[in-house]
Short mmCIF file of C-alpha atoms (C1' of nucleotides) and ligand atoms in Angstrom, two decimals:
data_model
loop_
_atom_site.label_atom_id
_atom_site.label_comp_id
_atom_site.label_asym_id
_atom_site.label_seq_id
_atom_site.Cartn_x
_atom_site.Cartn_y
_atom_site.Cartn_z
CA UNK A 1 16.81 26.09 3.85
CA UNK A 2 16.92 22.39 2.95
CA UNK A 3 14.15 19.90 4.31
CA UNK A 4 16.77 17.85 6.14
CA UNK A 5 17.81 20.90 7.75
CA UNK A 6 14.42 21.76 8.71
CA UNK A 7 13.14 18.67 10.12
CA UNK A 8 16.78 18.52 12.46
CA UNK A 9 16.05 21.77 13.87
CA UNK A 10 12.27 20.19 14.51
CA UNK A 11 13.42 17.45 16.16
CA UNK A 12 16.00 19.66 18.12
CA UNK A 13 13.26 21.67 18.99
CA UNK A 14 11.45 18.89 20.81
CA UNK A 15 14.83 18.03 22.57
CA UNK A 16 15.32 21.21 24.38
CA UNK A 17 11.51 21.28 24.58
CA UNK A 18 11.77 18.16 26.73
CA UNK A 19 14.64 18.93 28.39
CA UNK A 20 16.99 16.76 26.20
CA UNK A 21 20.52 17.32 24.66
CA UNK A 22 21.32 18.10 21.42
CA UNK A 23 24.51 15.45 20.63
CA UNK A 24 26.51 14.34 17.76
CA UNK A 25 25.11 10.98 18.17
CA UNK A 26 21.44 12.23 17.65
CA UNK A 27 21.95 14.34 14.73
CA UNK A 28 23.69 12.19 12.98
CA UNK A 29 21.03 9.40 13.02
CA UNK A 30 18.18 12.18 12.45
CA UNK A 31 20.17 13.81 9.35
CA UNK A 32 20.59 10.08 7.82
CA UNK A 33 17.06 9.36 8.28
CA UNK A 34 15.81 12.52 7.19
CA UNK A 35 17.87 12.44 3.96
CA UNK A 36 16.35 8.71 2.38
CA UNK A 37 13.29 8.83 3.90
CA UNK A 38 11.46 5.73 2.91
CA UNK A 39 10.99 2.32 5.30
CA UNK A 40 13.99 1.09 6.94
CA UNK A 41 14.48 -1.02 10.19
CA UNK A 42 16.83 -0.66 12.90
CA UNK A 43 19.07 -2.99 11.63
CA UNK A 44 19.54 -0.99 8.34
CA UNK A 45 20.27 2.09 10.08
CA UNK A 46 23.00 0.49 12.13
CA UNK A 47 24.49 -0.50 9.24
CA UNK A 48 24.26 2.52 7.15
CA UNK A 49 25.77 4.38 9.60
CA UNK A 50 28.50 1.75 10.13
CA UNK A 51 29.18 2.12 6.34
CA UNK A 52 29.60 5.96 6.93
CA UNK A 53 31.80 5.31 9.73
CA UNK A 54 29.88 7.08 12.05
CA UNK A 55 30.22 5.36 15.59
CA UNK A 56 26.92 4.50 17.15
CA UNK A 57 25.98 1.71 19.58
CA UNK A 58 22.68 -0.12 18.66
CA UNK A 59 21.55 1.26 22.10
CA UNK A 60 21.46 4.62 21.09
CA UNK A 61 19.80 3.82 17.71
CA UNK A 62 16.66 2.32 19.40
CA UNK A 63 16.96 4.67 22.04
CA UNK A 64 16.79 7.74 19.31
CA UNK A 65 14.03 5.66 17.02
CA UNK A 66 11.75 6.29 19.83
CA UNK A 67 12.60 9.85 20.69
CA UNK A 68 12.01 10.27 16.79
CA UNK A 69 8.50 8.31 17.37
CA UNK A 70 7.86 10.19 20.59
CA UNK A 71 8.32 13.81 18.62
CA UNK A 72 6.28 12.56 15.67
CA UNK A 73 8.21 13.13 13.12
CA UNK A 74 8.55 9.42 12.41
CA UNK A 75 6.35 6.44 12.67
CA UNK A 76 7.30 2.64 13.72
CA UNK A 77 4.82 0.27 11.14
CA UNK A 78 4.34 -3.18 10.92
CA UNK A 79 5.14 -4.57 6.96
CA UNK A 80 4.28 -8.23 7.95
CA UNK A 81 7.68 -9.13 8.92
CA UNK A 82 8.85 -9.94 12.48
CA UNK A 83 10.39 -7.10 13.15
CA UNK A 84 9.23 -3.29 13.30
CA UNK A 85 10.15 -1.03 10.54
CA UNK A 86 10.24 3.02 10.43
CA UNK A 87 9.56 5.80 8.05
CA UNK A 88 9.76 9.29 8.05
CA UNK A 89 6.40 10.88 7.82
CA UNK A 90 6.43 14.87 6.94
CA UNK A 91 3.91 16.81 7.50
CA UNK A 92 1.53 14.18 9.40
CA UNK A 93 0.61 12.30 6.07
CA UNK A 94 -1.29 9.24 7.10
CA UNK A 95 -1.06 6.50 4.92
CA UNK A 96 -1.22 2.83 4.72
CA UNK A 97 0.39 0.02 2.84
CA UNK A 98 0.26 -2.57 0.35
CA UNK A 99 2.98 -5.08 0.75
CA UNK A 100 3.88 -7.93 -2.31
CA UNK A 101 4.91 -11.38 -0.64
CA UNK A 102 6.65 -12.17 -3.63
CA UNK A 103 9.22 -9.01 -4.59
CA UNK A 104 8.59 -7.61 -0.56
CA UNK A 105 7.79 -4.08 -2.94
CA UNK A 106 5.68 -1.31 -0.42
CA UNK A 107 2.76 0.90 -2.03
CA UNK A 108 1.62 3.59 -0.03
CA UNK A 109 -1.72 4.86 -0.67
CA UNK A 110 -4.12 7.16 1.67
CA UNK A 111 -7.68 6.53 0.90
CA UNK A 112 -10.21 9.14 2.70
CA UNK A 113 -13.22 7.33 2.29
CA UNK A 114 -11.67 3.86 4.04
CA UNK A 115 -11.02 6.29 6.81
CA UNK A 116 -14.34 7.68 6.98
CA UNK A 117 -15.30 4.22 7.12
CA UNK A 118 -13.48 2.89 9.87
CA UNK A 119 -14.79 6.16 11.84
CA UNK A 120 -18.19 4.84 11.43
CA UNK A 121 -17.41 1.50 12.84
CA UNK A 122 -15.89 2.84 15.82
CA UNK A 123 -19.11 5.06 16.27
CA UNK A 124 -21.49 2.28 15.81
CA UNK A 125 -18.83 0.05 18.39
CA UNK A 126 -18.60 3.02 20.72
CA UNK A 127 -15.27 2.91 20.53
CA UNK A 128 -12.86 6.14 20.67
CA UNK A 129 -10.09 5.19 17.91
CA UNK A 130 -6.40 6.36 18.66
CA UNK A 131 -4.75 5.33 15.55
CA UNK A 132 -5.09 2.16 12.87
CA UNK A 133 -2.48 -0.05 11.28
CA UNK A 134 -3.59 -1.46 7.71
CA UNK A 135 -1.17 -3.74 5.57
CA UNK A 136 -2.72 -5.70 2.85
CA UNK A 137 -0.65 -8.22 1.36
CA UNK A 138 -0.57 -9.95 -2.23
CA UNK A 139 1.13 -9.27 -5.07
CA UNK A 140 2.09 -6.16 -7.39
CA UNK A 141 1.05 -5.52 -10.69
CA UNK A 142 4.91 -6.12 -12.01
CA UNK A 143 5.05 -9.74 -10.26
CA UNK A 144 1.81 -10.57 -11.42
CA UNK A 145 2.91 -10.11 -14.90
CA UNK A 146 5.69 -12.13 -14.22
CA UNK A 147 3.32 -15.07 -13.64
CA UNK A 148 3.67 -15.13 -9.70
CA UNK A 149 0.55 -16.97 -8.00
CA UNK A 150 -0.64 -15.45 -4.80
CA UNK A 151 0.73 -17.34 -1.44
CA UNK A 152 -1.72 -18.83 0.90
CA UNK A 153 -2.09 -16.67 3.85
CA UNK A 154 0.42 -18.97 6.17
CA UNK A 155 3.49 -18.95 3.62
CA UNK A 156 3.05 -15.23 3.40
CA UNK A 157 5.15 -14.25 6.18
CA UNK A 158 8.01 -16.36 5.62
CA UNK A 159 7.62 -15.40 2.10
CA UNK A 160 7.83 -11.89 2.52
CA UNK A 161 10.79 -12.15 4.68
CA UNK A 162 12.69 -13.78 1.83
CA UNK A 163 11.58 -11.55 -0.35
CA UNK A 164 12.79 -8.43 1.87
CA UNK A 165 16.18 -10.73 2.04
CA UNK A 166 16.04 -10.66 -1.86
CA UNK A 167 15.66 -6.88 -1.79
CA UNK A 168 19.07 -6.05 0.67
CA UNK B 1 -22.19 -33.62 17.15
CA UNK B 2 -20.90 -30.87 19.37
CA UNK B 3 -19.19 -28.74 17.49
CA UNK B 4 -15.44 -29.13 19.07
CA UNK B 5 -15.72 -33.06 17.82
CA UNK B 6 -16.81 -31.90 14.28
CA UNK B 7 -13.78 -29.40 14.49
CA UNK B 8 -11.12 -31.66 15.87
CA UNK B 9 -12.19 -34.44 13.05
CA UNK B 10 -11.87 -31.80 10.44
CA UNK B 11 -8.31 -31.16 11.55
CA UNK B 12 -7.85 -34.69 11.43
CA UNK B 13 -9.21 -34.61 8.06
CA UNK B 14 -6.22 -32.26 6.92
CA UNK B 15 -3.57 -34.42 8.61
CA UNK B 16 -4.46 -37.67 6.97
CA UNK B 17 -4.95 -35.83 3.81
CA UNK B 18 -1.17 -34.17 4.26
CA UNK B 19 0.06 -37.57 5.04
CA UNK B 20 0.64 -36.80 8.71
CA UNK B 21 -0.01 -38.41 12.15
CA UNK B 22 -3.12 -37.95 14.83
CA UNK B 23 -1.25 -37.93 18.10
CA UNK B 24 -2.47 -37.43 21.23
CA UNK B 25 -0.46 -34.08 21.49
CA UNK B 26 -2.04 -32.94 18.63
CA UNK B 27 -5.74 -34.00 19.65
CA UNK B 28 -5.50 -32.30 23.58
CA UNK B 29 -4.00 -29.34 21.65
CA UNK B 30 -6.96 -28.71 19.19
CA UNK B 31 -9.71 -30.06 21.36
CA UNK B 32 -8.43 -27.19 24.26
CA UNK B 33 -8.26 -24.32 21.22
CA UNK B 34 -11.87 -25.57 19.91
CA UNK B 35 -13.39 -25.66 23.14
CA UNK B 36 -12.34 -22.35 24.41
CA UNK B 37 -12.43 -19.92 21.15
CA UNK B 38 -11.03 -17.47 21.67
CA UNK B 39 -7.87 -14.82 21.15
CA UNK B 40 -4.88 -16.89 22.38
CA UNK B 41 -1.27 -16.50 22.36
CA UNK B 42 1.20 -19.38 22.51
CA UNK B 43 1.91 -19.13 25.92
CA UNK B 44 -1.26 -18.83 27.46
CA UNK B 45 -1.92 -22.15 25.67
CA UNK B 46 1.57 -23.93 27.31
CA UNK B 47 -0.11 -22.67 30.73
CA UNK B 48 -3.47 -24.10 30.20
CA UNK B 49 -2.01 -27.42 29.03
CA UNK B 50 0.15 -27.46 31.84
CA UNK B 51 -2.98 -26.61 34.14
CA UNK B 52 -4.41 -29.63 32.80
CA UNK B 53 -1.38 -31.79 33.52
CA UNK B 54 -1.38 -32.76 30.12
CA UNK B 55 2.44 -32.65 29.17
CA UNK B 56 3.36 -31.01 25.90
CA UNK B 57 6.17 -29.20 24.93
CA UNK B 58 6.82 -25.45 23.26
CA UNK B 59 7.90 -27.09 20.48
CA UNK B 60 5.01 -28.77 19.81
CA UNK B 61 2.37 -26.23 20.45
CA UNK B 62 4.10 -23.85 18.04
CA UNK B 63 4.15 -27.00 15.77
CA UNK B 64 0.49 -27.72 15.91
CA UNK B 65 -0.44 -23.95 16.06
CA UNK B 66 1.50 -23.86 12.41
CA UNK B 67 -0.23 -27.02 11.28
CA UNK B 68 -3.69 -25.34 12.37
CA UNK B 69 -3.09 -22.29 10.30
CA UNK B 70 -2.27 -24.31 7.23
CA UNK B 71 -5.76 -26.03 7.40
CA UNK B 72 -7.10 -22.65 7.96
CA UNK B 73 -8.65 -23.37 11.30
CA UNK B 74 -7.03 -21.46 13.03
CA UNK B 75 -5.59 -17.61 12.05
CA UNK B 76 -2.38 -15.99 13.58
CA UNK B 77 -3.02 -12.15 14.41
CA UNK B 78 -1.54 -9.14 15.33
CA UNK B 79 -3.02 -7.42 18.23
CA UNK B 80 -0.42 -4.67 19.04
CA UNK B 81 1.64 -6.56 21.05
CA UNK B 82 5.10 -7.84 20.17
CA UNK B 83 4.04 -11.33 19.73
CA UNK B 84 1.42 -13.13 17.85
CA UNK B 85 -2.27 -14.02 19.06
CA UNK B 86 -4.14 -16.67 17.69
CA UNK B 87 -7.84 -17.45 16.84
CA UNK B 88 -9.92 -19.77 16.16
CA UNK B 89 -12.32 -18.97 12.90
CA UNK B 90 -15.27 -20.86 12.37
CA UNK B 91 -16.46 -20.95 8.96
CA UNK B 92 -13.79 -18.70 7.28
CA UNK B 93 -15.59 -15.91 8.70
CA UNK B 94 -13.07 -12.86 8.23
CA UNK B 95 -13.20 -10.13 10.65
CA UNK B 96 -10.87 -7.24 12.02
CA UNK B 97 -10.28 -5.86 15.33
CA UNK B 98 -11.15 -2.99 17.53
CA UNK B 99 -8.00 -2.94 20.80
CA UNK B 100 -8.29 -0.88 23.66
CA UNK B 101 -5.72 0.11 24.89
CA UNK B 102 -6.95 0.91 28.31
CA UNK B 103 -8.11 -2.36 29.27
CA UNK B 104 -6.73 -4.71 26.63
CA UNK B 105 -10.46 -5.67 25.44
CA UNK B 106 -11.02 -6.96 21.85
CA UNK B 107 -14.05 -5.74 19.82
CA UNK B 108 -14.63 -7.85 16.51
CA UNK B 109 -16.21 -6.23 13.38
CA UNK B 110 -17.09 -7.53 9.76
CA UNK B 111 -17.72 -4.56 7.66
CA UNK B 112 -18.35 -5.41 4.35
CA UNK B 113 -18.20 -2.18 3.16
CA UNK B 114 -15.11 -1.43 4.24
CA UNK B 115 -13.69 -4.42 2.64
CA UNK B 116 -14.99 -3.53 -0.68
CA UNK B 117 -12.86 -0.48 -0.71
CA UNK B 118 -10.00 -1.96 -0.01
CA UNK B 119 -10.65 -3.94 -2.97
CA UNK B 120 -11.47 -0.82 -5.12
CA UNK B 121 -8.06 0.43 -3.59
CA UNK B 122 -6.08 -2.50 -4.81
CA UNK B 123 -7.56 -2.45 -8.15
CA UNK B 124 -6.47 1.39 -8.67
CA UNK B 125 -3.07 0.33 -7.64
CA UNK B 126 -3.06 -3.13 -9.51
CA UNK B 127 -2.77 -5.34 -6.99
CA UNK B 128 -3.84 -8.52 -5.82
CA UNK B 129 -4.89 -8.96 -2.48
CA UNK B 130 -4.18 -11.86 -0.76
CA UNK B 131 -5.26 -11.03 2.73
CA UNK B 132 -4.80 -8.32 5.09
CA UNK B 133 -4.78 -7.12 8.75
CA UNK B 134 -6.33 -4.15 10.12
CA UNK B 135 -6.12 -3.34 13.71
CA UNK B 136 -7.67 -0.30 15.18
CA UNK B 137 -6.32 0.90 18.64
CA UNK B 138 -8.03 3.28 20.92
CA UNK B 139 -10.68 3.52 23.76
CA UNK B 140 -13.53 1.32 24.54
CA UNK B 141 -16.95 2.56 25.76
CA UNK B 142 -16.27 1.49 28.98
CA UNK B 143 -13.06 2.81 29.74
CA UNK B 144 -14.08 5.70 28.26
CA UNK B 145 -16.75 6.50 30.54
CA UNK B 146 -14.55 6.20 33.34
CA UNK B 147 -12.77 8.99 32.30
CA UNK B 148 -9.49 7.14 30.12
CA UNK B 149 -7.99 9.59 27.65
CA UNK B 150 -6.48 8.67 24.47
CA UNK B 151 -2.95 7.35 24.48
CA UNK B 152 -0.84 9.06 22.11
CA UNK B 153 0.53 6.79 19.53
CA UNK B 154 3.93 6.42 20.45
CA UNK B 155 2.85 5.00 24.15
CA UNK B 156 -0.15 2.81 22.84
CA UNK B 157 1.78 -0.40 22.49
CA UNK B 158 3.68 0.01 26.31
CA UNK B 159 0.27 0.42 27.54
CA UNK B 160 -1.47 -2.27 25.49
CA UNK B 161 0.97 -4.60 26.88
CA UNK B 162 0.28 -3.38 30.34
CA UNK B 163 -3.28 -3.66 30.09
CA UNK B 164 -2.83 -7.52 28.58
CA UNK B 165 -0.55 -8.32 31.67
CA UNK B 166 -3.95 -7.15 33.86
CA UNK B 167 -6.25 -9.34 32.23
CA UNK B 168 -4.52 -12.56 32.80
"C1'" DT C 1 -0.98 -59.18 16.34
"C1'" DG C 2 3.13 -57.80 16.13
"C1'" DG C 3 7.24 -55.23 13.42
"C1'" DC C 4 8.91 -51.85 10.71
"C1'" DT C 5 9.82 -47.20 9.58
"C1'" DA C 6 8.43 -42.41 8.88
"C1'" DT C 7 6.74 -38.74 11.41
"C1'" DT C 8 6.66 -37.13 15.76
"C1'" DT C 9 7.99 -35.39 20.46
"C1'" DG C 10 10.61 -33.21 24.11
"C1'" DA C 11 14.62 -31.22 26.26
"C1'" DG C 12 17.11 -27.85 25.50
"C1'" DA C 13 20.44 -25.00 22.43
"C1'" DC C 14 20.16 -21.19 19.66
"C1'" DT C 15 18.71 -17.07 17.12
"C1'" DA C 16 16.62 -13.05 16.37
"C1'" DA C 17 15.11 -8.23 18.05
"C1'" DG C 18 14.97 -5.14 21.28
"C1'" DT C 19 15.82 -3.67 26.34
"C1'" DC C 20 18.57 -2.87 29.93
"C1'" DT C 21 22.68 -1.75 33.57
"C1'" DC C 22 26.56 0.51 34.25
"C1'" DA C 23 31.04 2.91 34.47
"C1'" DG C 24 32.62 6.46 31.52
"C1'" DT C 25 31.63 10.70 28.69
"C1'" DT C 26 29.71 14.73 27.14
"C1'" DG C 27 26.08 18.83 26.32
"C1'" DC C 28 25.28 22.84 28.42
"C1'" DA C 29 23.51 26.08 32.28
"C1'" DG C 30 25.02 29.02 35.89
"C1'" DC D 1 35.17 27.11 33.36
"C1'" DT D 2 32.77 23.65 36.11
"C1'" DG D 3 29.33 20.67 38.16
"C1'" DC D 4 26.35 17.39 37.61
"C1'" DA D 5 22.27 15.87 34.56
"C1'" DA D 6 21.65 13.65 30.85
"C1'" DC D 7 23.96 10.49 27.20
"C1'" DT D 8 26.37 6.71 25.47
"C1'" DG D 9 28.52 1.75 24.46
"C1'" DA D 10 29.54 -2.72 25.65
"C1'" DG D 11 27.60 -6.22 26.20
"C1'" DA D 12 24.47 -8.67 29.71
"C1'" DC D 13 19.58 -9.88 29.67
"C1'" DT D 14 15.20 -11.05 27.89
"C1'" DT D 15 11.08 -12.72 25.11
"C1'" DA D 16 9.42 -15.09 21.45
"C1'" DG D 17 9.90 -18.63 18.46
"C1'" DT D 18 13.14 -22.05 15.95
"C1'" DC D 19 15.92 -25.92 15.47
"C1'" DT D 20 18.46 -30.00 16.69
"C1'" DC D 21 18.96 -34.63 17.25
"C1'" DA D 22 18.11 -39.02 20.28
"C1'" DA D 23 13.87 -41.36 22.18
"C1'" DA D 24 8.91 -42.05 21.25
"C1'" DT D 25 5.12 -43.59 18.58
"C1'" DA D 26 1.43 -43.89 14.90
"C1'" DG D 27 0.10 -46.46 11.87
"C1'" DC D 28 0.59 -49.31 7.69
"C1'" DC D 29 2.02 -54.08 6.28
"C1'" DA D 30 2.65 -59.21 7.49
MN1 MN E 201 4.68 4.31 4.48
MN1 MN E 202 -10.87 -11.82 16.40
ZN1 ZN E 203 6.19 -7.86 -6.44
ZN1 ZN E 204 -11.26 -0.96 27.42
#
DNA sequence: TGGCTATTTGAGACTAAGTCTCAGTTGCAG
DNA sequence: CTGCAACTGAGACTTAGTCTCAAATAGCCA
């Protein structure tokens, strides 16, 4: 069975287990999300569905994203912009993000020793962590070679948004 | 000279250096910010100034906060809520945050070996970091003793907001 | 000590992202 | 099939923040 189908099934199992219904809208959305899996935001999703002439309202997009997050199949993340992004997380693999403030590109990484160190800090502070959120902003290799200079932190947000616009 | 006065001077130097003006509104705001220094948001600041019957508009609050961030005296941070928080950073001391999803309390920490590990990761990915943002969400010691259970990640945002409301 | 002018301010319109409401529709258990 | 709880879409609403523009003011210069 192709991966997309399997993940759709997982989501449907979740729905049934919660006493929720399997609707055409939900299935169309998760098919889209699981097939293109990368970082996206609600507006992009709305737009893509419109492109494919699948009629789905903004309210349903947001409501389904919430369900997907609850089901554990999708994660909601900050990527240095003023709105949330979402990402399909196959097999629970946690990772954090390097975000280029010039071109908007996102590099994923997972570093067990970084995670371990975080746990040590929590232990020292008698804090029981549930999850965390780490973004490192800066300049990617490609942009650095092109001679881009690091932005000062205050300008980063603005620039990142410009970069994201450009990518579209 | 008291610390507050010295920091006010620093900000005023910044203004003059940038060809900007030292106004009553700006001085009143930075006095407030530098004297109570902890995490706050724009609305809290607006409210505090109203309490003290210092008339300052929302626009000016946001505009002055932007200047403070540009000057390096104040940092804008995410604390797991849907809006920004700000904090007065005396002497450039970088730190990250542990945030209790039950009571909303914030624990600051600085860990050189964690920072070093982040730099190693960037190096490996040929990424030139400018700054980063790390929040660890979970349960603080006090709340854990009271028998609070960790929230599932999806509920954390909502709960954190409730906790923040309660604190006010 | 004014006067001049670029900068700043405040009121409120506007925007972006997301939530909520409610009337009409649909999935699905019995 | 039928009934009804769950769901959807349209659009009103909210929140956080930005923008506009006319009136006010800081501070340079005579
Ligand atoms: Mn990712
Ligand atoms: Mn802090
Ligand atoms: Zn780049
Ligand atoms: Zn707590």
